[in-house]
Amino acid sequence: MKPEIIVALDYSDIKPVKDIVTKIGNSVSWYKVGLELFVSCGQEALEFLKSENKNIFLDLKFHDIPNTVAGALHSSLKYGVDMVNVHAQGGVEMMKTAADSMREECTKRNVKAPLMIAVTLLTSLDEKYLQKYNIGFNTTADYVLHLAKTVQEAGLDGVVSSAKETGIIKSALGTDFITVTPGIRPLDSSVDDQKRVVTPADAKRLGTDYIVVGRPITKAEDPYLAACRISEEMGK
Ligand code: C5P
């Protein structure tokens, strides 16, 4: 199976959101709404995406006490979101309470529970950070794997992971444990500010389930064609 493309809507206004989703048309069905868009015009953007029958990854990386995260997840249901995330560093208890109570709430409301995933270690943090703050792991890969295990233990569906870590996560935790991978760049595309990028074809080879793609599609001259090319690059 090839990974599903999720287009990152990194905007602070509704107009470019409407324009880009319209231009991309039926070549993509998943969109990511992150902090910038959510804080500026979240409700309008989410309602627009649903009116266009798109799937939504609400990327707000909740990190708070269990009861507060559970409440925030319940509130996200009013937008009909299809994927949500929390911070694994919030701890197993937080993740488990939030996931269990979200599933109960979805049963009560008779709606399908969104996929619940977690961010492990932000890619802006590296080995120097682990050493400086005595985190107790020598490599980011070891720490990411440790956090991913806590995510699975808490009963969530998967993690956001760099392509570099997808392999170790899948082999330790099973292929059903979902990985969502940003930092994707087609061969002919600018890397922008990303440091470690992989091509769509490599992301597929590494076995990730979803790829998050922003600028290679949103800044392309023809976003529809750019999305089609990425899909073609991943083959069947
Ligand atoms: O434009 P570009 O493809 O670089 O956008 C990637 C998207 O994935 C952005 O929304 C960015 O915040 C997000 N992301 C990332 N790296 C991570 C986690 C999220 O690029 N480690």
Coordinates of N, CA and C and ligand atoms in Angstrom, one line a residue:
M1 N 0.8 -1.2 0.0 CA 0.0 0.0 0.0 C 0.9 1.2 0.0
K2 N 0.5 2.2 -0.8 CA 1.3 3.5 -0.8 C 0.7 4.4 0.3
P3 N 1.7 5.3 0.8 CA 1.2 6.2 1.9 C 0.2 7.2 1.3
E4 N -0.7 7.6 2.2 CA -1.7 8.6 1.9 C -1.0 10.0 2.1
I5 N -1.3 10.9 1.1 CA -0.7 12.3 1.2 C -1.6 13.1 2.1
I6 N -1.0 13.8 3.1 CA -1.7 14.8 3.9 C -1.1 16.2 3.6
V7 N -1.8 17.1 3.1 CA -1.3 18.4 2.8 C -1.3 19.3 4.0
A8 N -0.2 19.9 4.4 CA -0.1 20.8 5.5 C -0.6 22.2 5.1
L9 N -1.6 22.7 5.8 CA -2.1 24.0 5.5 C -1.5 25.0 6.5
D10 N -0.3 25.4 6.2 CA 0.4 26.3 7.1 C 0.1 27.8 6.6
Y11 N -1.1 28.2 7.0 CA -1.5 29.6 6.7 C -2.1 30.2 7.9
S12 N -2.3 31.6 7.8 CA -2.9 32.2 9.0 C -4.2 33.0 8.5
D13 N -4.7 32.5 7.4 CA -5.9 33.2 6.8 C -6.7 32.2 6.1
I14 N -8.0 32.4 6.0 CA -8.9 31.4 5.3 C -8.8 31.5 3.8
K15 N -8.5 32.7 3.3 CA -8.6 32.8 1.8 C -7.6 31.8 1.1
P16 N -6.3 31.9 1.5 CA -5.3 30.9 0.8 C -5.7 29.5 1.0
V17 N -6.4 29.2 2.2 CA -6.8 27.8 2.4 C -7.8 27.4 1.4
K18 N -8.8 28.2 1.2 CA -9.9 27.9 0.2 C -9.3 27.8 -1.2
D19 N -8.4 28.7 -1.5 CA -7.8 28.7 -2.9 C -7.0 27.4 -3.1
I20 N -6.2 27.0 -2.1 CA -5.3 25.9 -2.4 C -6.1 24.6 -2.4
V21 N -7.1 24.5 -1.5 CA -7.8 23.2 -1.5 C -8.6 23.1 -2.8
T22 N -9.1 24.2 -3.3 CA -9.8 24.2 -4.6 C -8.9 23.8 -5.7
K23 N -7.7 24.4 -5.7 CA -6.7 24.1 -6.8 C -6.3 22.6 -6.7
I24 N -6.1 22.1 -5.5 CA -5.6 20.7 -5.4 C -6.7 19.7 -5.8
G25 N -7.9 20.1 -5.6 CA -9.1 19.3 -6.1 C -9.1 17.9 -5.6
N26 N -9.4 17.0 -6.5 CA -9.6 15.6 -6.0 C -8.3 14.8 -5.9
S27 N -7.1 15.5 -6.1 CA -5.9 14.7 -6.0 C -5.4 14.4 -4.6
V28 N -6.0 15.1 -3.6 CA -5.7 14.9 -2.2 C -7.0 14.9 -1.4
S29 N -7.0 13.9 -0.4 CA -8.2 14.0 0.4 C -8.0 14.3 1.9
W30 N -6.7 14.4 2.3 CA -6.3 14.6 3.7 C -5.6 16.0 3.8
Y31 N -6.0 16.8 4.8 CA -5.3 18.0 5.1 C -5.0 18.1 6.6
K32 N -3.8 18.8 6.8 CA -3.4 19.0 8.2 C -3.6 20.4 8.7
V33 N -4.3 20.6 9.7 CA -4.6 21.9 10.3 C -3.7 22.0 11.6
G34 N -2.7 22.9 11.6 CA -1.8 23.0 12.7 C -2.1 24.3 13.6
L35 N -1.2 24.6 14.5 CA -1.4 25.7 15.4 C -1.7 27.0 14.8
E36 N -0.9 27.3 13.7 CA -1.0 28.7 13.1 C -2.4 28.9 12.5
L37 N -2.9 27.9 11.8 CA -4.2 28.1 11.1 C -5.3 28.0 12.2
F38 N -5.1 27.1 13.1 CA -6.2 26.9 14.1 C -6.4 28.1 15.0
V39 N -5.3 28.7 15.4 CA -5.4 29.9 16.2 C -6.0 31.1 15.5
S40 N -5.6 31.2 14.2 CA -6.1 32.4 13.4 C -7.6 32.2 13.0
C41 N -7.9 31.1 12.4 CA -9.3 30.9 11.9 C -9.7 29.5 11.9
G42 N -9.4 28.8 13.0 CA -9.6 27.3 13.0 C -11.0 26.8 12.7
Q43 N -12.0 27.4 13.3 CA -13.4 26.9 13.1 C -13.8 27.0 11.6
E44 N -13.5 28.2 11.0 CA -13.9 28.4 9.6 C -13.2 27.4 8.7
A45 N -11.9 27.2 9.0 CA -11.1 26.3 8.1 C -11.6 24.9 8.2
L46 N -11.8 24.5 9.5 CA -12.3 23.1 9.7 C -13.7 22.9 9.0
E47 N -14.5 23.8 9.2 CA -15.9 23.7 8.6 C -15.8 23.7 7.1
F48 N -14.9 24.5 6.6 CA -14.7 24.5 5.1 C -14.2 23.1 4.6
L49 N -13.2 22.6 5.3 CA -12.7 21.3 4.9 C -13.7 20.2 4.9
K50 N -14.6 20.2 5.9 CA -15.6 19.2 6.0 C -16.7 19.4 4.9
S51 N -16.9 20.7 4.6 CA -17.9 20.9 3.5 C -17.4 20.5 2.2
E52 N -16.1 20.3 2.1 CA -15.5 19.8 0.8 C -15.2 18.3 0.9
N53 N -15.8 17.7 2.0 CA -15.6 16.2 2.2 C -14.1 15.8 2.4
K54 N -13.3 16.6 3.0 CA -11.9 16.3 3.2 C -11.7 15.6 4.5
N55 N -10.7 14.8 4.6 CA -10.3 14.3 5.9 C -9.4 15.3 6.6
I56 N -9.5 15.4 8.0 CA -8.7 16.4 8.7 C -7.8 15.7 9.7
F57 N -6.5 16.1 9.7 CA -5.6 15.8 10.7 C -5.5 17.1 11.6
L58 N -6.0 17.1 12.8 CA -5.9 18.3 13.6 C -4.6 18.1 14.4
D59 N -3.6 18.9 14.0 CA -2.2 18.8 14.6 C -2.0 19.8 15.6
L60 N -2.6 19.6 16.8 CA -2.4 20.6 17.9 C -1.5 20.1 19.0
K61 N -1.1 18.9 18.9 CA -0.1 18.3 19.8 C -0.4 18.6 21.3
F62 N -1.6 18.1 21.7 CA -2.0 18.4 23.1 C -1.0 17.9 24.1
H63 N -0.7 18.7 25.1 CA 0.2 18.3 26.2 C -0.2 19.0 27.5
D64 N -1.0 18.3 28.3 CA -1.5 18.9 29.5 C -1.9 17.8 30.5
I65 N -2.6 18.1 31.6 CA -2.9 17.0 32.5 C -4.0 16.1 31.8
P66 N -4.2 14.8 32.2 CA -5.1 13.9 31.5 C -6.5 14.5 31.3
N67 N -7.1 15.0 32.3 CA -8.4 15.5 32.2 C -8.6 16.6 31.2
T68 N -7.6 17.5 31.1 CA -7.6 18.6 30.2 C -7.5 18.2 28.7
V69 N -6.5 17.2 28.5 CA -6.3 16.7 27.2 C -7.6 15.9 26.7
A70 N -8.1 15.1 27.6 CA -9.4 14.4 27.3 C -10.5 15.4 26.9
G71 N -10.6 16.5 27.6 CA -11.6 17.5 27.3 C -11.4 18.1 25.9
A72 N -10.1 18.4 25.6 CA -9.8 19.1 24.3 C -10.1 18.1 23.2
L73 N -9.8 16.8 23.4 CA -10.1 15.8 22.4 C -11.6 15.7 22.1
H74 N -12.4 15.7 23.2 CA -13.8 15.6 23.1 C -14.3 16.8 22.2
S75 N -13.7 18.0 22.6 CA -14.2 19.2 21.9 C -13.9 19.2 20.4
S76 N -12.8 18.5 20.0 CA -12.4 18.4 18.6 C -13.4 17.6 17.8
L77 N -14.3 16.8 18.5 CA -15.3 16.0 17.8 C -16.3 16.8 17.0
K78 N -16.5 18.1 17.5 CA -17.5 18.9 16.8 C -17.1 19.3 15.4
Y79 N -15.8 19.1 15.1 CA -15.3 19.5 13.8 C -15.3 18.3 12.9
G80 N -15.6 17.1 13.4 CA -15.6 15.9 12.6 C -14.1 15.5 12.1
V81 N -13.2 15.7 13.0 CA -11.8 15.4 12.7 C -11.5 13.9 12.5
D82 N -10.6 13.6 11.7 CA -10.3 12.2 11.4 C -9.0 11.7 12.0
M83 N -8.1 12.6 12.5 CA -6.9 12.3 13.1 C -6.5 13.4 14.1
V84 N -6.1 13.1 15.3 CA -5.7 14.1 16.3 C -4.4 13.7 16.9
N85 N -3.7 14.6 17.6 CA -2.4 14.1 18.2 C -2.2 14.8 19.6
V86 N -1.4 14.1 20.3 CA -1.0 14.6 21.7 C 0.6 14.4 21.7
H87 N 1.2 15.0 22.8 CA 2.6 14.8 23.0 C 2.9 13.6 23.8
A88 N 3.7 12.7 23.3 CA 4.0 11.5 24.1 C 4.7 11.8 25.4
Q89 N 5.4 13.0 25.4 CA 6.1 13.4 26.7 C 5.1 13.8 27.8
G90 N 3.8 13.9 27.4 CA 2.8 14.1 28.5 C 2.6 12.9 29.4
G91 N 3.1 11.8 28.9 CA 3.1 10.6 29.8 C 2.0 9.6 29.5
V92 N 2.3 8.3 29.9 CA 1.4 7.2 29.5 C 0.0 7.5 30.1
E93 N -0.1 7.9 31.4 CA -1.3 8.1 32.0 C -2.2 9.1 31.3
M94 N -1.6 10.2 30.9 CA -2.3 11.2 30.1 C -2.8 10.6 28.8
M95 N -1.9 9.9 28.1 CA -2.3 9.4 26.8 C -3.4 8.4 26.9
K96 N -3.3 7.5 27.9 CA -4.3 6.4 28.1 C -5.6 7.0 28.5
T97 N -5.6 7.9 29.5 CA -6.9 8.5 29.9 C -7.6 9.2 28.8
A98 N -6.8 9.9 28.0 CA -7.3 10.7 26.9 C -7.9 9.8 25.8
A99 N -7.1 8.7 25.5 CA -7.6 7.8 24.4 C -8.8 7.1 24.8
D100 N -8.8 6.5 26.1 CA -9.9 5.7 26.6 C -11.2 6.6 26.6
S101 N -11.0 7.8 27.1 CA -12.2 8.6 27.3 C -12.7 9.1 25.9
M102 N -11.8 9.3 25.0 CA -12.2 9.7 23.6 C -13.0 8.6 23.0
R103 N -12.5 7.4 23.1 CA -13.3 6.3 22.5 C -14.7 6.1 23.1
E104 N -14.7 6.2 24.5 CA -16.0 6.2 25.1 C -17.0 7.2 24.6
E105 N -16.4 8.4 24.5 CA -17.2 9.6 24.1 C -17.8 9.3 22.6
C106 N -16.9 8.8 21.8 CA -17.3 8.5 20.4 C -18.4 7.4 20.4
T107 N -18.3 6.4 21.2 CA -19.3 5.4 21.3 C -20.7 6.0 21.7
K108 N -20.6 6.9 22.7 CA -21.8 7.6 23.2 C -22.4 8.4 22.1
R109 N -21.6 9.1 21.3 CA -22.1 10.0 20.3 C -22.4 9.2 19.0
N110 N -22.0 7.9 19.0 CA -22.2 7.1 17.8 C -21.5 7.6 16.6
V111 N -20.2 8.1 16.8 CA -19.4 8.5 15.7 C -18.1 7.7 15.7
K112 N -17.4 7.6 14.6 CA -16.2 6.8 14.5 C -15.1 7.6 15.2
A113 N -14.3 6.9 16.0 CA -13.2 7.7 16.7 C -12.1 8.0 15.7
P114 N -11.6 9.3 15.8 CA -10.5 9.6 14.9 C -9.3 8.8 15.3
L115 N -8.3 8.7 14.4 CA -7.0 8.1 14.7 C -6.4 9.0 15.7
M116 N -5.8 8.3 16.7 CA -5.1 9.1 17.8 C -3.7 8.8 17.8
I117 N -2.8 9.8 17.5 CA -1.4 9.5 17.4 C -0.7 10.5 18.3
A118 N 0.6 10.3 18.5 CA 1.4 11.1 19.4 C 2.7 11.6 18.7
V119 N 3.1 12.8 19.1 CA 4.4 13.3 18.7 C 5.4 12.7 19.7
T120 N 6.6 12.2 19.3 CA 7.5 11.6 20.2 C 8.5 12.7 20.6
L121 N 9.6 12.9 19.9 CA 10.5 13.9 20.2 C 10.5 14.9 19.0
L122 N 10.4 16.2 19.3 CA 10.3 17.2 18.2 C 11.6 17.1 17.5
T123 N 11.6 17.3 16.2 CA 12.8 17.2 15.4 C 13.7 18.4 15.6
S124 N 13.2 19.4 16.3 CA 14.1 20.5 16.7 C 15.0 20.2 17.8
L125 N 14.8 19.0 18.5 CA 15.6 18.6 19.6 C 16.6 17.5 19.2
D126 N 17.8 17.6 19.6 CA 18.8 16.6 19.1 C 19.5 15.9 20.3
E127 N 20.6 15.2 19.9 CA 21.3 14.5 21.0 C 22.0 15.4 22.0
K128 N 22.4 16.6 21.6 CA 22.9 17.6 22.5 C 21.9 17.9 23.6
Y129 N 20.7 18.0 23.2 CA 19.6 18.3 24.2 C 19.5 17.1 25.2
L130 N 19.5 15.9 24.7 CA 19.4 14.7 25.6 C 20.5 14.7 26.6
Q131 N 21.7 15.1 26.2 CA 22.8 15.1 27.1 C 22.7 16.2 28.1
K132 N 22.5 17.4 27.6 CA 22.5 18.6 28.4 C 21.5 18.5 29.6
Y133 N 20.3 17.9 29.3 CA 19.2 17.8 30.3 C 19.1 16.4 30.9
N134 N 20.2 15.6 30.7 CA 20.2 14.3 31.3 C 19.0 13.4 31.1
I135 N 18.6 13.3 29.9 CA 17.3 12.6 29.6 C 17.5 11.1 29.8
G136 N 18.8 10.6 29.7 CA 19.0 9.2 30.0 C 19.0 8.3 28.8
F137 N 19.0 8.9 27.6 CA 19.1 8.1 26.3 C 20.3 8.7 25.5
N138 N 21.1 7.9 24.9 CA 22.3 8.4 24.2 C 21.9 8.9 22.8
T139 N 20.9 8.2 22.2 CA 20.6 8.7 20.8 C 19.1 9.1 20.8
T140 N 18.9 9.9 19.8 CA 17.5 10.3 19.6 C 16.6 9.1 19.2
A141 N 17.2 8.2 18.4 CA 16.5 7.0 18.0 C 16.1 6.2 19.2
D142 N 17.0 6.0 20.1 CA 16.6 5.2 21.3 C 15.5 5.9 22.1
Y143 N 15.6 7.2 22.2 CA 14.5 7.9 23.0 C 13.2 7.9 22.2
V144 N 13.3 8.1 20.9 CA 12.0 8.1 20.1 C 11.4 6.7 20.3
L145 N 12.2 5.6 20.2 CA 11.6 4.3 20.3 C 11.0 4.1 21.7
H146 N 11.7 4.5 22.7 CA 11.1 4.4 24.1 C 9.8 5.1 24.1
L147 N 9.7 6.4 23.6 CA 8.4 7.1 23.7 C 7.4 6.4 22.8
A148 N 7.8 5.9 21.7 CA 6.8 5.2 20.8 C 6.2 4.0 21.5
K149 N 7.0 3.3 22.3 CA 6.5 2.2 23.1 C 5.5 2.6 24.1
T150 N 5.7 3.8 24.7 CA 4.7 4.3 25.7 C 3.4 4.7 25.0
V151 N 3.5 5.1 23.8 CA 2.3 5.5 23.0 C 1.5 4.2 22.7
Q152 N 2.2 3.1 22.4 CA 1.5 1.9 22.1 C 0.8 1.4 23.4
E153 N 1.6 1.4 24.5 CA 1.1 0.9 25.8 C -0.1 1.7 26.2
A154 N -0.2 3.0 25.9 CA -1.4 3.8 26.2 C -2.6 3.5 25.3
G155 N -2.3 2.7 24.2 CA -3.5 2.4 23.4 C -3.7 3.3 22.2
L156 N -2.8 4.2 21.9 CA -3.0 5.1 20.8 C -2.7 4.3 19.5
D157 N -3.0 5.0 18.3 CA -2.9 4.3 17.1 C -1.5 4.4 16.4
G158 N -0.7 5.4 16.8 CA 0.6 5.5 16.1 C 1.3 6.8 16.5
V159 N 2.3 7.1 15.7 CA 3.1 8.3 16.1 C 3.5 9.1 14.8
V160 N 3.8 10.3 15.0 CA 4.5 11.1 14.0 C 5.9 10.7 14.0
S161 N 6.5 10.4 12.9 CA 7.9 9.9 13.0 C 8.7 10.4 11.7
S162 N 9.9 10.7 11.9 CA 10.7 11.0 10.8 C 10.9 9.7 10.0
A163 N 11.2 9.9 8.7 CA 11.3 8.7 7.9 C 12.5 7.8 8.4
K164 N 13.5 8.5 8.9 CA 14.6 7.7 9.5 C 14.2 6.7 10.6
E165 N 13.2 7.1 11.3 CA 12.8 6.2 12.4 C 11.7 5.3 12.1
T166 N 11.1 5.4 10.9 CA 9.9 4.6 10.6 C 10.2 3.1 10.7
G167 N 11.4 2.7 10.2 CA 11.8 1.3 10.2 C 11.9 0.7 11.5
I168 N 12.6 1.4 12.4 CA 12.8 0.8 13.8 C 11.4 0.7 14.5
I169 N 10.6 1.8 14.3 CA 9.3 1.8 15.0 C 8.5 0.6 14.5
K170 N 8.4 0.5 13.2 CA 7.5 -0.6 12.7 C 8.1 -2.0 13.1
S171 N 9.4 -2.2 13.1 CA 9.9 -3.5 13.4 C 9.7 -3.8 14.9
A172 N 9.8 -2.8 15.8 CA 9.6 -3.0 17.2 C 8.1 -3.1 17.6
L173 N 7.3 -2.3 16.9 CA 5.9 -2.2 17.4 C 4.9 -2.8 16.5
G174 N 5.3 -3.3 15.3 CA 4.3 -3.9 14.4 C 3.9 -3.0 13.3
T175 N 3.6 -3.6 12.2 CA 3.2 -2.8 11.0 C 1.9 -2.1 11.1
D176 N 1.0 -2.6 12.1 CA -0.3 -1.9 12.2 C -0.2 -0.6 13.0
F177 N 1.0 -0.4 13.7 CA 1.2 0.8 14.4 C 1.5 1.9 13.4
I178 N 0.6 2.9 13.3 CA 0.7 3.9 12.2 C 1.8 4.9 12.4
T179 N 2.5 5.2 11.3 CA 3.5 6.3 11.3 C 3.1 7.4 10.3
V180 N 3.2 8.6 10.7 CA 2.9 9.8 9.9 C 4.2 10.6 9.7
T181 N 4.6 10.7 8.5 CA 6.0 11.2 8.3 C 6.0 12.6 7.5
P182 N 6.5 13.6 8.2 CA 6.8 14.9 7.5 C 8.2 14.9 6.9
G183 N 8.6 16.1 6.4 CA 10.0 16.2 5.8 C 10.1 15.5 4.5
I184 N 9.0 15.5 3.7 CA 9.0 14.8 2.4 C 9.4 15.8 1.3
R185 N 10.3 15.4 0.4 CA 10.6 16.3 -0.8 C 10.8 15.4 -2.0
P186 N 9.9 15.7 -3.0 CA 10.1 15.0 -4.3 C 11.5 15.4 -4.9
L187 N 12.0 14.5 -5.8 CA 13.4 14.7 -6.3 C 13.7 16.1 -6.8
D188 N 12.8 16.7 -7.5 CA 13.0 18.0 -8.2 C 12.7 19.2 -7.3
S189 N 12.4 18.9 -6.0 CA 11.8 20.0 -5.2 C 12.9 20.7 -4.3
S190 N 12.6 21.9 -3.9 CA 13.5 22.6 -3.0 C 13.4 22.1 -1.6
V191 N 14.5 22.0 -0.8 CA 14.3 21.4 0.6 C 13.8 22.4 1.6
D192 N 13.8 23.7 1.2 CA 13.3 24.8 2.1 C 14.1 24.7 3.4
D193 N 13.5 24.8 4.5 CA 14.2 24.8 5.8 C 14.3 23.4 6.4
Q194 N 13.9 22.4 5.7 CA 13.9 21.0 6.2 C 15.4 20.5 6.2
K195 N 15.8 19.8 7.2 CA 17.2 19.4 7.3 C 17.4 18.0 6.7
R196 N 16.5 17.0 7.2 CA 16.7 15.7 6.7 C 15.4 15.3 6.0
V197 N 15.5 15.2 4.6 CA 14.3 15.0 3.9 C 14.4 13.6 3.2
V198 N 13.2 13.1 2.9 CA 13.2 11.8 2.1 C 12.2 12.1 0.9
T199 N 12.4 11.3 -0.1 CA 11.5 11.4 -1.3 C 10.2 10.6 -1.0
P200 N 9.2 10.9 -1.7 CA 7.9 10.1 -1.5 C 8.2 8.6 -1.8
A201 N 9.0 8.3 -2.8 CA 9.3 6.9 -3.1 C 10.0 6.2 -1.9
D202 N 11.0 6.9 -1.3 CA 11.7 6.3 -0.1 C 10.7 6.2 1.1
A203 N 9.9 7.2 1.2 CA 8.9 7.1 2.4 C 8.0 5.8 2.2
K204 N 7.7 5.6 1.0 CA 6.9 4.4 0.7 C 7.7 3.1 1.0
R205 N 8.9 3.1 0.5 CA 9.8 2.0 0.7 C 10.0 1.7 2.2
L206 N 10.1 2.8 3.0 CA 10.4 2.6 4.4 C 9.1 2.2 5.2
G207 N 8.0 2.2 4.5 CA 6.8 1.6 5.1 C 5.9 2.6 5.9
T208 N 6.0 3.9 5.7 CA 5.2 4.8 6.4 C 3.7 4.8 5.9
D209 N 2.8 5.2 6.7 CA 1.4 5.1 6.3 C 0.8 6.4 5.7
Y210 N 1.3 7.5 6.3 CA 0.9 8.8 5.8 C 2.1 9.7 5.6
I211 N 2.2 10.5 4.5 CA 3.2 11.5 4.4 C 2.6 12.9 4.5
V212 N 3.3 13.8 5.2 CA 2.8 15.1 5.4 C 3.6 16.0 4.4
V213 N 2.9 16.6 3.5 CA 3.6 17.5 2.5 C 3.0 18.9 2.5
G214 N 3.9 19.8 2.6 CA 3.4 21.2 2.6 C 3.9 21.9 1.3
R215 N 5.0 22.7 1.4 CA 5.4 23.5 0.3 C 5.5 22.9 -1.1
P216 N 6.1 21.6 -1.1 CA 6.2 21.0 -2.5 C 4.9 21.0 -3.3
I217 N 3.7 21.0 -2.5 CA 2.4 21.1 -3.2 C 1.9 22.5 -3.1
T218 N 1.9 23.1 -1.9 CA 1.2 24.4 -1.8 C 1.9 25.5 -2.5
K219 N 3.2 25.4 -2.7 CA 3.9 26.5 -3.5 C 4.2 26.1 -4.9
A220 N 3.7 25.0 -5.3 CA 3.9 24.6 -6.7 C 3.1 25.5 -7.7
E221 N 3.6 25.6 -8.9 CA 2.9 26.4 -9.9 C 1.5 25.7 -10.2
D222 N 1.5 24.4 -10.2 CA 0.3 23.7 -10.4 C 0.1 22.7 -9.3
P223 N -0.5 23.1 -8.2 CA -0.6 22.2 -7.0 C -1.3 20.8 -7.3
Y224 N -2.3 20.9 -8.2 CA -3.0 19.6 -8.6 C -2.0 18.6 -9.2
L225 N -1.2 19.2 -10.1 CA -0.2 18.3 -10.8 C 0.9 17.9 -9.9
A226 N 1.3 18.8 -9.0 CA 2.4 18.4 -8.0 C 1.9 17.2 -7.1
A227 N 0.7 17.3 -6.7 CA 0.1 16.2 -5.8 C 0.1 14.9 -6.7
C228 N -0.4 15.0 -7.9 CA -0.5 13.8 -8.8 C 0.9 13.2 -9.0
R229 N 1.9 14.1 -9.2 CA 3.3 13.6 -9.4 C 3.8 12.8 -8.2
I230 N 3.5 13.4 -7.0 CA 4.0 12.7 -5.8 C 3.3 11.4 -5.6
S231 N 2.1 11.3 -6.0 CA 1.4 10.0 -5.9 C 2.0 9.1 -6.9
E232 N 2.3 9.6 -8.1 CA 2.9 8.7 -9.1 C 4.3 8.2 -8.7
E233 N 5.0 9.1 -8.1 CA 6.4 8.8 -7.6 C 6.4 7.6 -6.6
M234 N 5.2 7.5 -5.9 CA 5.1 6.3 -4.9 C 4.6 5.1 -5.6
G235 N 4.3 5.1 -6.9 CA 3.9 3.9 -7.6 C 2.5 3.5 -7.1
K236 N 2.3 2.1 -7.3 CA 0.9 1.6 -6.9 C 0.8 1.3 -5.5
Ligands
C5P1 O1 6.3 22.6 3.8 P1 6.8 21.4 4.4 O2 6.5 20.1 3.6 O3 8.2 21.4 5.0 O4 5.8 21.2 5.7 C1 5.9 20.1 6.6 C2 4.8 20.2 7.6 O5 5.1 19.2 8.6 C3 4.7 21.5 8.4 O6 3.4 21.7 8.8 C4 5.6 21.2 9.6 O7 5.3 22.0 10.8 C5 5.3 19.7 9.9 N1 6.3 19.0 10.6 C6 7.6 18.9 10.2 N2 8.5 18.2 10.9 C7 8.2 17.6 12.1 C8 6.9 17.7 12.5 C9 5.9 18.4 11.8 O8 8.0 19.4 9.1 N3 9.1 16.9 12.8

